Amino acid sequence: QDVLRHCRQHLEDFMVPRYVEFRESLPKTPSGKIRRADLR
């Protein structure tokens, strides 16, 4: 909630995420890049 509140105060309405999810680690490809498609 604090993260979303901060976003609402500092970003335009269309840029505020609908939700925020905290993860222990990010999904990565074998070469070490972040798999952005898996985060959506």
mmCIF file of C-alpha atoms in Angstrom:
data_model
loop_
_atom_site.group_PDB
_atom_site.id
_atom_site.type_symbol
_atom_site.label_atom_id
_atom_site.label_comp_id
_atom_site.label_asym_id
_atom_site.label_seq_id
_atom_site.Cartn_x
_atom_site.Cartn_y
_atom_site.Cartn_z
ATOM 1 C CA GLN A 1 0.000 0.000 0.000
ATOM 2 C CA ASP A 2 2.864 2.373 0.751
ATOM 3 C CA VAL A 3 4.377 1.746 -2.668
ATOM 4 C CA LEU A 4 1.087 2.410 -4.440
ATOM 5 C CA ARG A 5 0.517 5.550 -2.399
ATOM 6 C CA HIS A 6 3.977 6.806 -3.328
ATOM 7 C CA CYS A 7 3.278 6.093 -7.014
ATOM 8 C CA ARG A 8 -0.043 7.948 -6.881
ATOM 9 C CA GLN A 9 1.671 10.989 -5.385
ATOM 10 C CA HIS A 10 4.558 11.106 -7.870
ATOM 11 C CA LEU A 11 3.237 9.638 -11.135
ATOM 12 C CA GLU A 12 0.502 10.517 -13.590
ATOM 13 C CA ASP A 13 -2.677 8.464 -13.124
ATOM 14 C CA PHE A 14 -2.095 6.383 -16.253
ATOM 15 C CA MET A 15 1.393 5.394 -15.030
ATOM 16 C CA VAL A 16 0.351 4.063 -11.602
ATOM 17 C CA PRO A 17 0.442 0.242 -11.544
ATOM 18 C CA ARG A 18 -2.760 -1.636 -10.730
ATOM 19 C CA TYR A 19 -0.950 -3.797 -8.206
ATOM 20 C CA VAL A 20 2.552 -4.456 -6.885
ATOM 21 C CA GLU A 21 3.912 -7.929 -6.270
ATOM 22 C CA PHE A 22 7.060 -8.584 -4.248
ATOM 23 C CA ARG A 23 9.183 -11.589 -5.217
ATOM 24 C CA GLU A 24 12.271 -13.201 -3.759
ATOM 25 C CA SER A 25 13.899 -13.307 -7.198
ATOM 26 C CA LEU A 26 13.119 -12.348 -10.785
ATOM 27 C CA PRO A 27 12.667 -14.921 -13.563
ATOM 28 C CA LYS A 28 15.750 -14.956 -15.771
ATOM 29 C CA THR A 29 16.819 -16.445 -19.077
ATOM 30 C CA PRO A 30 19.780 -18.832 -19.264
ATOM 31 C CA SER A 31 21.948 -15.847 -20.225
ATOM 32 C CA GLY A 32 20.917 -13.970 -17.066
ATOM 33 C CA LYS A 33 18.524 -11.410 -18.543
ATOM 34 C CA ILE A 34 15.209 -10.714 -16.800
ATOM 35 C CA ARG A 35 12.249 -12.449 -18.471
ATOM 36 C CA ARG A 36 9.855 -9.496 -18.629
ATOM 37 C CA ALA A 37 7.101 -11.517 -20.307
ATOM 38 C CA ASP A 38 6.934 -13.767 -17.236
ATOM 39 C CA LEU A 39 6.363 -10.718 -15.030
ATOM 40 C CA ARG A 40 3.240 -9.656 -16.943
#
